[in-house]
Short mmCIF file of N, CA and C in Angstrom, two decimals:
data_model
loop_
_atom_site.label_atom_id
_atom_site.label_comp_id
_atom_site.label_asym_id
_atom_site.label_seq_id
_atom_site.Cartn_x
_atom_site.Cartn_y
_atom_site.Cartn_z
N MET K 71 6.16 27.70 2.28
CA MET K 71 5.08 27.17 2.54
C MET K 71 4.79 26.13 0.76
N ARG K 72 3.75 27.35 0.15
CA ARG K 72 2.83 27.27 -0.95
C ARG K 72 4.09 26.50 -1.86
N LEU K 73 4.82 27.99 -1.83
CA LEU K 73 6.42 27.82 -3.65
C LEU K 73 6.68 26.45 -2.98
N LEU K 74 7.08 25.44 -2.46
CA LEU K 74 7.64 23.74 -2.05
C LEU K 74 6.23 22.83 -2.22
N PHE K 75 5.02 23.68 -1.86
CA PHE K 75 4.52 22.16 -2.33
C PHE K 75 4.24 22.60 -3.59
N ILE K 76 3.96 23.54 -4.67
CA ILE K 76 3.96 23.75 -5.96
C ILE K 76 5.21 23.01 -6.64
N VAL K 77 6.12 22.44 -5.43
CA VAL K 77 6.95 22.08 -6.62
C VAL K 77 7.58 20.86 -6.56
N PHE K 78 6.71 19.78 -5.25
CA PHE K 78 6.36 18.76 -5.45
C PHE K 78 4.97 18.25 -5.93
N LEU K 79 3.97 18.79 -6.17
CA LEU K 79 3.33 18.83 -7.35
C LEU K 79 3.26 19.29 -8.11
N ASN K 80 4.04 19.48 -8.85
CA ASN K 80 4.81 19.29 -9.82
C ASN K 80 6.23 18.18 -10.49
N ILE K 81 6.24 17.93 -9.81
CA ILE K 81 7.17 16.39 -9.43
C ILE K 81 5.18 16.01 -9.38
N ALA K 82 4.94 15.60 -9.02
CA ALA K 82 3.67 13.93 -8.66
C ALA K 82 2.87 14.74 -10.31
N LEU K 83 3.04 15.21 -10.61
CA LEU K 83 2.16 16.05 -12.22
C LEU K 83 3.34 15.71 -13.26
N LEU K 84 5.04 15.17 -12.47
CA LEU K 84 5.32 14.46 -13.49
C LEU K 84 5.96 15.65 -14.62
N ARG K 85 5.53 17.17 -14.14
CA ARG K 85 6.15 18.13 -14.79
C ARG K 85 7.66 18.42 -14.58
N ARG K 86 8.28 18.50 -13.33
CA ARG K 86 9.51 18.53 -13.16
C ARG K 86 10.66 17.65 -11.97
N GLY K 87 11.58 17.77 -12.40
CA GLY K 87 12.01 16.31 -11.62
C GLY K 87 12.69 17.20 -10.72
N PRO K 88 13.77 15.97 -9.86
CA PRO K 88 13.82 16.17 -8.35
C PRO K 88 15.32 17.20 -8.25
N GLU K 89 15.33 17.77 -9.29
CA GLU K 89 16.21 18.58 -9.11
C GLU K 89 16.34 19.78 -8.59
N LEU K 90 14.83 20.18 -8.59
CA LEU K 90 14.08 21.63 -8.08
C LEU K 90 14.47 21.54 -6.49
N VAL K 91 14.42 19.96 -6.03
CA VAL K 91 14.32 20.53 -4.33
C VAL K 91 15.01 20.45 -3.37
N PRO K 92 15.02 21.19 -2.84
CA PRO K 92 16.29 21.74 -1.63
C PRO K 92 16.25 20.80 -1.23
N THR K 93 18.18 20.94 -0.53
CA THR K 93 18.74 19.83 -0.01
C THR K 93 19.13 20.16 1.14
N GLN K 94 19.28 20.73 1.61
CA GLN K 94 19.86 21.08 2.84
C GLN K 94 19.66 20.01 4.31
N PRO K 95 19.69 19.40 4.54
CA PRO K 95 19.93 18.64 5.74
C PRO K 95 18.36 18.87 6.85
N TRP K 96 18.23 18.98 7.25
CA TRP K 96 16.91 19.90 8.24
C TRP K 96 16.04 19.13 7.06
N PHE K 97 16.19 20.32 5.78
CA PHE K 97 14.81 20.27 4.90
C PHE K 97 14.34 18.55 4.82
N VAL K 98 15.50 17.88 4.19
CA VAL K 98 15.17 16.33 3.91
C VAL K 98 14.14 15.90 5.39
N GLY K 99 15.70 16.25 6.24
CA GLY K 99 15.04 15.22 7.60
C GLY K 99 13.22 15.94 7.81
N SER K 100 13.11 17.07 7.82
CA SER K 100 11.65 17.57 8.33
C SER K 100 11.02 16.95 7.05
N VAL K 101 11.45 16.37 5.34
CA VAL K 101 10.46 15.39 4.84
C VAL K 101 10.08 14.57 4.83
N ALA K 102 11.36 13.57 5.47
CA ALA K 102 11.11 12.56 5.86
C ALA K 102 9.81 11.99 6.97
N VAL K 103 10.36 13.65 7.95
CA VAL K 103 9.66 12.84 9.18
C VAL K 103 8.13 13.40 8.71
N ALA K 104 7.89 14.15 8.33
CA ALA K 104 6.84 14.64 8.10
C ALA K 104 5.89 13.65 7.03
N ASN K 105 6.81 12.83 6.90
CA ASN K 105 6.33 11.85 5.43
C ASN K 105 5.41 10.62 6.76
N LEU K 106 6.65 10.32 7.48
CA LEU K 106 6.20 9.34 8.26
C LEU K 106 4.74 9.62 9.14
N LEU K 107 4.87 10.84 9.46
CA LEU K 107 3.66 11.12 10.52
C LEU K 107 2.87 11.13 9.79
N VAL K 108 2.30 11.53 8.64
CA VAL K 108 1.28 11.74 7.82
C VAL K 108 1.45 9.69 6.70
N SER K 109 1.50 9.14 6.87
CA SER K 109 1.91 8.25 6.71
C SER K 109 0.98 7.31 7.79
N TYR K 110 1.36 7.67 8.74
CA TYR K 110 0.86 7.32 9.70
C TYR K 110 -0.43 7.35 10.32
N VAL K 111 -0.58 8.13 10.68
CA VAL K 111 -2.20 9.21 10.36
C VAL K 111 -2.71 8.50 9.21
N VAL K 112 -2.79 8.36 8.26
CA VAL K 112 -4.13 8.58 7.37
C VAL K 112 -4.00 6.92 7.56
N SER K 113 -2.98 5.46 7.64
CA SER K 113 -2.71 4.00 7.95
C SER K 113 -3.44 4.02 8.91
N ASN K 114 -3.56 4.62 10.04
CA ASN K 114 -4.09 4.51 11.55
C ASN K 114 -5.82 4.45 10.99
N HIS K 115 -5.64 6.12 9.92
CA HIS K 115 -6.71 6.05 10.11
C HIS K 115 -8.21 5.73 9.10
N VAL K 116 -7.69 4.81 8.46
CA VAL K 116 -8.29 4.39 7.47
C VAL K 116 -8.33 2.72 7.68
N GLY K 117 -7.78 2.77 8.79
CA GLY K 117 -7.96 1.17 9.09
C GLY K 117 -6.66 -0.14 9.39
N ALA K 118 -5.99 0.13 9.64
CA ALA K 118 -4.68 -0.64 9.58
C ALA K 118 -4.83 -1.33 10.19
N LEU K 119 -4.83 -3.12 10.08
CA LEU K 119 -5.17 -4.26 10.97
C LEU K 119 -3.79 -4.41 11.67
N LEU K 120 -2.42 -3.41 11.48
CA LEU K 120 -1.54 -3.51 12.83
C LEU K 120 -1.77 -2.56 13.90
N SER K 121 -0.99 -3.19 14.76
CA SER K 121 -0.89 -2.53 15.59
C SER K 121 -0.59 -1.04 15.82
N PRO K 122 -0.01 -0.28 16.38
CA PRO K 122 0.27 0.98 16.20
C PRO K 122 1.43 0.87 17.16
N THR K 123 2.74 -0.14 17.10
CA THR K 123 4.42 -0.09 16.99
C THR K 123 4.05 -1.13 16.10
N ALA K 124 3.50 -1.98 15.47
CA ALA K 124 3.70 -2.62 14.28
C ALA K 124 3.79 -1.60 13.30
N LEU K 125 2.33 -0.48 12.80
CA LEU K 125 2.48 0.57 12.15
C LEU K 125 3.96 1.13 12.06
N ALA K 126 3.76 1.52 12.60
CA ALA K 126 5.42 2.17 12.73
C ALA K 126 6.78 1.14 12.59
N THR K 127 6.84 0.85 12.85
CA THR K 127 8.29 -0.25 12.18
C THR K 127 8.31 -0.83 10.63
N SER K 128 6.45 -1.13 10.51
CA SER K 128 6.26 -1.02 8.57
C SER K 128 6.41 0.15 8.18
N LEU K 129 6.71 0.74 8.40
CA LEU K 129 6.98 2.75 7.39
C LEU K 129 8.14 3.11 7.57
N LEU K 130 8.44 2.72 8.60
CA LEU K 130 10.10 2.65 9.27
C LEU K 130 11.00 2.20 8.51
N VAL K 131 10.35 0.61 8.66
CA VAL K 131 11.35 -0.56 7.31
C VAL K 131 11.17 0.05 5.44
N THR K 132 10.16 0.08 5.32
CA THR K 132 10.03 1.05 4.22
C THR K 132 10.54 1.77 3.77
N MET K 133 10.74 2.88 4.69
CA MET K 133 11.54 3.63 3.96
C MET K 133 12.67 3.99 3.79
N ALA K 134 13.31 2.93 4.77
CA ALA K 134 14.54 2.62 4.90
C ALA K 134 14.86 1.71 3.77
N THR K 135 14.66 0.98 3.38
CA THR K 135 14.67 0.30 2.39
C THR K 135 14.68 1.27 0.90
N LEU K 136 12.94 2.41 0.98
CA LEU K 136 13.61 3.11 -0.24
C LEU K 136 14.49 3.26 -0.40
N SER K 137 15.32 4.28 0.69
CA SER K 137 15.93 4.79 0.61
C SER K 137 17.73 4.23 0.14
N ALA K 138 17.96 2.89 0.72
CA ALA K 138 19.15 2.41 1.16
C ALA K 138 18.97 1.90 -1.27
N VAL K 139 18.12 1.56 -1.49
CA VAL K 139 18.25 0.81 -3.18
C VAL K 139 18.17 2.46 -3.83
N VAL K 140 17.30 3.36 -2.99
CA VAL K 140 17.80 4.17 -4.23
C VAL K 140 19.37 5.07 -3.79
N PHE K 141 20.13 4.96 -2.98
CA PHE K 141 20.74 5.84 -2.40
C PHE K 141 22.26 4.39 -3.22
N GLY K 142 21.88 3.38 -3.57
CA GLY K 142 22.97 2.03 -3.79
C GLY K 142 22.58 2.54 -5.07
N ALA K 143 21.59 2.39 -6.05
CA ALA K 143 21.02 2.35 -7.38
C ALA K 143 21.56 4.03 -7.59
N LEU K 144 21.55 5.08 -7.69
CA LEU K 144 22.00 6.31 -7.82
C LEU K 144 23.67 6.13 -7.29
N TYR K 145 24.59 5.09 -6.34
CA TYR K 145 25.73 5.35 -6.77
C TYR K 145 26.30 4.65 -7.85
N ILE K 146 25.89 3.28 -7.33
CA ILE K 146 26.17 2.66 -8.76
C ILE K 146 26.57 3.38 -10.59
N ARG K 147 25.45 3.60 -10.06
CA ARG K 147 25.65 4.92 -11.82
C ARG K 147 26.58 6.28 -11.06
N GLY K 148 26.94 5.94 -10.39
CA GLY K 148 27.62 7.15 -10.26
C GLY K 148 26.93 9.10 -9.53
N PHE K 149 25.79 8.59 -9.27
CA PHE K 149 25.62 9.84 -9.37
C PHE K 149 25.23 10.15 -7.90
N ASP K 150 25.74 9.28 -7.11
CA ASP K 150 25.05 9.22 -5.29
C ASP K 150 25.14 11.57 -4.76
N ARG K 151 25.41 12.12 -6.00
CA ARG K 151 25.51 13.69 -4.91
C ARG K 151 23.95 14.15 -5.64
N ARG K 152 23.40 12.90 -5.85
CA ARG K 152 22.14 13.84 -6.66
C ARG K 152 20.86 12.95 -4.90
N PHE K 153 21.42 11.96 -4.32
CA PHE K 153 20.13 11.35 -3.63
C PHE K 153 19.90 12.11 -2.56
N PRO K 154 20.05 13.11 -1.44
CA PRO K 154 19.32 14.00 -1.14
C PRO K 154 18.11 14.36 -2.12
N ALA K 155 18.65 15.33 -2.51
CA ALA K 155 17.02 15.93 -3.84
C ALA K 155 16.53 14.88 -3.85
N THR K 156 16.20 13.26 -4.90
CA THR K 156 16.11 12.74 -5.10
C THR K 156 14.97 11.92 -4.25
N ILE K 157 15.56 12.16 -2.65
CA ILE K 157 14.67 10.96 -1.78
C ILE K 157 13.97 12.18 -0.79
N THR K 158 14.37 13.01 -1.06
CA THR K 158 13.51 14.22 -1.33
C THR K 158 11.84 14.27 -1.23
N ALA K 159 12.42 14.06 -2.85
CA ALA K 159 11.51 14.61 -3.83
C ALA K 159 10.69 13.15 -3.68
N MET K 160 10.86 11.89 -3.40
CA MET K 160 10.41 10.57 -3.47
C MET K 160 9.20 11.22 -1.60
N PHE K 161 10.09 10.87 -0.90
CA PHE K 161 9.15 11.36 0.24
C PHE K 161 8.47 12.65 0.49
N GLY K 162 8.13 13.35 -0.41
CA GLY K 162 7.79 14.72 -0.40
C GLY K 162 6.13 14.36 -1.78
N CYS K 163 6.93 13.53 -2.92
CA CYS K 163 5.87 13.82 -3.43
C CYS K 163 4.91 12.19 -2.62
N ASP K 164 5.82 11.58 -1.99
CA ASP K 164 4.20 10.15 -1.47
C ASP K 164 3.94 10.83 0.18
N LEU K 165 3.82 11.71 0.29
CA LEU K 165 3.65 12.94 1.21
C LEU K 165 2.43 13.44 0.82
N LEU K 166 2.66 13.70 -0.12
CA LEU K 166 1.18 14.63 -0.92
C LEU K 166 0.04 13.50 -1.25
N LEU K 167 0.44 12.49 -1.86
CA LEU K 167 -0.04 10.90 -2.63
C LEU K 167 -0.78 10.62 -1.34
N THR K 168 -0.46 10.86 0.17
CA THR K 168 -0.84 9.74 0.91
C THR K 168 -2.16 10.78 1.97
N ALA K 169 -1.64 11.86 1.95
CA ALA K 169 -2.87 13.08 2.36
C ALA K 169 -4.13 13.31 1.55
N LEU K 170 -3.71 13.24 -0.01
CA LEU K 170 -4.97 12.24 -1.06
C LEU K 170 -5.62 11.58 -0.16
N VAL K 171 -4.92 10.11 -0.44
CA VAL K 171 -5.39 9.18 -0.09
C VAL K 171 -6.34 9.65 1.22
N GLY K 172 -5.58 10.22 2.88
CA GLY K 172 -6.18 10.15 3.43
C GLY K 172 -8.18 11.58 3.47
N ILE K 173 -8.02 12.12 2.31
CA ILE K 173 -8.78 13.27 2.68
C ILE K 173 -10.02 12.60 1.69
N LEU K 174 -9.50 11.78 0.81
CA LEU K 174 -10.48 11.21 -0.37
C LEU K 174 -10.76 9.57 0.03
N ILE K 175 -10.19 8.38 0.98
CA ILE K 175 -11.11 7.59 1.31
C ILE K 175 -12.26 7.58 2.01
N PRO K 176 -11.92 8.20 2.83
CA PRO K 176 -13.85 8.73 4.06
C PRO K 176 -14.14 8.97 3.04
N LEU K 177 -13.98 10.40 2.57
CA LEU K 177 -15.56 10.81 1.25
C LEU K 177 -16.07 9.88 0.91
N THR K 178 -15.47 8.97 0.97
CA THR K 178 -16.19 7.69 -0.73
C THR K 178 -16.26 6.24 0.40
N GLY K 179 -16.78 6.28 1.67
CA GLY K 179 -16.90 5.35 2.63
C GLY K 179 -16.12 4.96 3.12
N GLY K 180 -14.64 5.22 2.82
CA GLY K 180 -13.77 3.94 3.78
C GLY K 180 -13.88 2.70 2.91
N LEU K 181 -11.84 1.83 3.69
CA LEU K 181 -11.82 0.74 2.46
C LEU K 181 -12.71 -0.61 2.71
N GLY K 182 -12.82 -0.14 3.82
CA GLY K 182 -13.44 -1.60 3.73
C GLY K 182 -14.91 -1.90 3.24
N VAL K 183 -15.53 -0.15 2.76
CA VAL K 183 -16.80 -0.42 2.62
C VAL K 183 -17.48 0.04 1.18
N SER K 184 -16.15 0.71 0.65
CA SER K 184 -17.05 1.13 -0.74
C SER K 184 -15.75 0.20 -1.68
N SER K 185 -16.13 -0.24 -3.09
CA SER K 185 -15.01 -0.15 -3.61
C SER K 185 -14.63 1.02 -4.68
N MET K 186 -15.46 1.40 -5.27
CA MET K 186 -14.27 3.12 -5.26
C MET K 186 -13.39 3.61 -4.33
N ALA K 187 -13.83 3.35 -3.04
CA ALA K 187 -12.67 4.21 -2.26
C ALA K 187 -10.91 3.12 -2.36
N THR K 188 -11.26 1.27 -2.46
CA THR K 188 -10.34 0.95 -2.72
C THR K 188 -9.89 1.41 -4.58
N GLY K 189 -10.79 1.00 -5.34
CA GLY K 189 -10.25 1.31 -6.90
C GLY K 189 -9.63 3.15 -6.31
N ILE K 190 -9.73 4.35 -6.04
CA ILE K 190 -9.47 5.85 -5.31
C ILE K 190 -7.84 4.98 -5.14
N ALA K 191 -7.88 4.33 -3.97
CA ALA K 191 -5.92 3.86 -2.96
C ALA K 191 -5.34 3.24 -4.63
N ALA K 192 -6.27 2.56 -5.32
CA ALA K 192 -4.87 1.87 -6.20
C ALA K 192 -4.29 2.40 -6.72
N LEU K 193 -5.51 3.02 -7.64
CA LEU K 193 -4.81 4.55 -8.58
C LEU K 193 -3.90 4.89 -8.08
N ILE K 194 -4.02 5.94 -6.79
CA ILE K 194 -3.05 6.57 -6.54
C ILE K 194 -1.40 5.53 -6.04
N GLY K 195 -2.14 4.47 -5.52
CA GLY K 195 -1.16 3.67 -5.68
C GLY K 195 0.20 3.14 -6.82
N LEU K 196 -0.70 3.03 -8.03
CA LEU K 196 -0.03 2.82 -8.94
C LEU K 196 0.71 4.39 -9.67
N TRP K 197 0.41 5.13 -9.67
CA TRP K 197 0.58 6.70 -9.70
C TRP K 197 1.52 7.07 -8.53
N SER K 198 1.75 6.61 -7.43
CA SER K 198 2.81 6.81 -6.65
C SER K 198 4.24 5.80 -6.99
N ILE K 199 3.95 4.56 -7.95
CA ILE K 199 4.87 3.84 -8.11
C ILE K 199 5.18 4.39 -9.89
N ALA K 200 4.67 5.18 -9.94
CA ALA K 200 4.73 6.18 -11.47
C ALA K 200 5.49 7.51 -11.78
N VAL K 201 5.29 7.98 -10.30
CA VAL K 201 6.21 9.34 -9.91
C VAL K 201 7.21 8.25 -9.35
N ASN K 202 7.79 7.82 -8.80
CA ASN K 202 8.76 7.79 -8.42
C ASN K 202 9.84 6.58 -8.99
N GLY K 203 9.28 6.79 -9.89
CA GLY K 203 9.74 6.03 -11.45
C GLY K 203 10.39 6.58 -12.20
N PHE K 204 9.66 7.73 -12.21
CA PHE K 204 9.75 9.43 -13.15
C PHE K 204 10.86 9.69 -12.27
N ILE K 205 10.77 9.83 -10.72
CA ILE K 205 12.07 10.78 -10.25
C ILE K 205 13.52 9.69 -10.42
N LEU K 206 13.27 8.27 -10.46
CA LEU K 206 14.21 7.56 -10.87
C LEU K 206 14.45 8.47 -12.48
N HIS K 207 14.58 8.23 -12.91
CA HIS K 207 14.33 8.03 -14.39
C HIS K 207 15.33 9.60 -14.57
N ARG K 208 14.81 10.98 -14.28
CA ARG K 208 15.55 11.92 -14.21
C ARG K 208 17.05 12.01 -13.28
N ALA K 209 16.81 11.67 -12.20
CA ALA K 209 18.34 11.44 -11.28
C ALA K 209 18.76 10.29 -11.29
N MET K 210 18.87 9.13 -11.92
CA MET K 210 19.32 8.15 -12.64
C MET K 210 20.16 8.22 -14.74
N GLU K 211 19.70 9.65 -14.88
CA GLU K 211 19.17 9.60 -15.82
C GLU K 211 19.11 8.14 -16.93
N VAL K 212 18.47 7.54 -17.42
CA VAL K 212 18.08 6.11 -17.25
C VAL K 212 16.46 6.48 -17.93
N SER K 213 16.11 5.29 -18.99
CA SER K 213 14.79 5.65 -19.90
C SER K 213 14.00 5.12 -18.10
N VAL K 214 12.16 6.12 -18.53
CA VAL K 214 10.76 5.44 -17.76
C VAL K 214 11.42 4.12 -17.28
N ALA K 215 11.65 3.34 -18.25
CA ALA K 215 10.36 2.51 -17.99
C ALA K 215 11.42 1.42 -17.21
N ILE K 216 12.44 1.91 -17.45
CA ILE K 216 14.45 1.38 -16.21
C ILE K 216 13.47 2.04 -14.82
N GLY K 217 13.26 3.59 -14.80
CA GLY K 217 12.72 3.63 -13.41
C GLY K 217 11.66 4.22 -12.86
N ILE K 218 10.93 3.31 -13.25
CA ILE K 218 9.77 2.52 -12.67
C ILE K 218 9.50 1.57 -12.27
N LEU K 219 10.26 0.35 -13.57
CA LEU K 219 10.79 -1.03 -12.82
C LEU K 219 11.54 -0.86 -11.53
N LEU K 220 12.96 0.04 -11.07
CA LEU K 220 13.07 0.21 -10.02
C LEU K 220 11.71 0.56 -9.22
N ALA K 221 11.54 1.19 -9.33
CA ALA K 221 10.05 1.72 -8.24
C ALA K 221 9.48 0.74 -8.07
N PHE K 222 8.99 -0.22 -9.66
CA PHE K 222 7.85 -1.08 -8.31
C PHE K 222 9.05 -2.04 -7.83
N SER K 223 9.83 -2.67 -8.25
CA SER K 223 10.51 -4.08 -7.50
C SER K 223 11.63 -3.01 -6.39
N THR K 224 11.43 -1.48 -5.57
CA THR K 224 11.88 -1.10 -4.18
C THR K 224 10.51 -0.83 -3.61
N ALA K 225 9.10 -0.82 -4.54
CA ALA K 225 8.34 -0.43 -3.58
C ALA K 225 8.09 -2.16 -2.89
N LEU K 226 8.22 -4.07 -3.47
CA LEU K 226 7.68 -5.11 -3.41
C LEU K 226 8.71 -5.42 -2.52
N LEU K 227 9.95 -4.83 -2.29
CA LEU K 227 10.92 -5.21 -1.32
C LEU K 227 11.18 -4.52 -0.31
N GLY K 228 10.24 -3.14 -0.05
CA GLY K 228 9.90 -2.04 0.86
C GLY K 228 9.22 -2.84 1.53
N PHE K 229 7.95 -3.97 0.75
CA PHE K 229 6.44 -4.24 1.81
C PHE K 229 7.11 -5.58 1.96
N MET K 230 8.40 -6.28 1.86
CA MET K 230 8.46 -8.34 1.70
C MET K 230 9.23 -7.60 3.03
N PHE K 231 10.21 -6.61 3.18
CA PHE K 231 10.95 -6.39 4.36
C PHE K 231 9.82 -5.82 5.54
N SER K 232 9.40 -5.18 5.36
CA SER K 232 8.56 -4.78 6.62
C SER K 232 7.33 -5.57 6.99
N SER K 233 7.35 -6.27 5.49
CA SER K 233 6.53 -7.76 6.49
C SER K 233 6.93 -8.51 7.04
N VAL K 234 8.84 -9.16 6.84
CA VAL K 234 9.79 -9.97 8.08
C VAL K 234 9.77 -9.10 9.01
N ALA K 235 8.95 -7.36 9.37
CA ALA K 235 9.88 -6.73 10.40
C ALA K 235 8.76 -6.92 11.49
N VAL K 236 7.24 -6.83 10.91
CA VAL K 236 6.42 -6.88 11.33
C VAL K 236 5.76 -8.69 12.13
N GLY K 237 6.35 -9.57 11.09
CA GLY K 237 5.50 -10.56 11.34
C GLY K 237 3.92 -10.91 10.77
N PRO K 238 3.62 -11.89 11.52
CA PRO K 238 2.53 -12.11 11.19
C PRO K 238 1.72 -11.36 11.83
N VAL K 239 0.10 -11.21 10.60
CA VAL K 239 -0.77 -10.19 11.57
C VAL K 239 -2.04 -10.82 12.30
N ALA K 240 -2.01 -10.31 13.20
CA ALA K 240 -3.28 -10.91 14.15
C ALA K 240 -4.54 -10.37 14.22
N GLN K 241 -5.21 -11.30 13.90
CA GLN K 241 -6.46 -10.80 13.20
C GLN K 241 -7.76 -11.07 14.55
#
């Protein structure tokens, strides 16, 4: 377990690429489910405005969008065999960064109270896009800038699709 944590940490710190991630189907599925659960708990804990069902729908649509776009991009480049390692690296790093948000935001007073908490969440969100861009750069053999642009576009597309799936937020 410690070794896997170090693998994901090194990827999140832009030291290693996704090629080191195990690709057994049970592991890929476990990381995806763990990421979904941690994202759900953290989002619920930091004050999501969505109902539990809408939050779960939003997270699933976002993860599905990321998976589909990454597979499509890898397929176009002829690297579709790299998909399991790439998506597992992305979900594993997201798991680490989401857990970090879950730890830091309550310590700084919460998102609704502290501008420091909002700044921390924004910085971690930007770092997450950079990490995904780095992973795509390594997996697709493109420049870092192209990887980051694809990661940003995918995040935006995931947000748009999840917003459509969930509908308007009742306040």
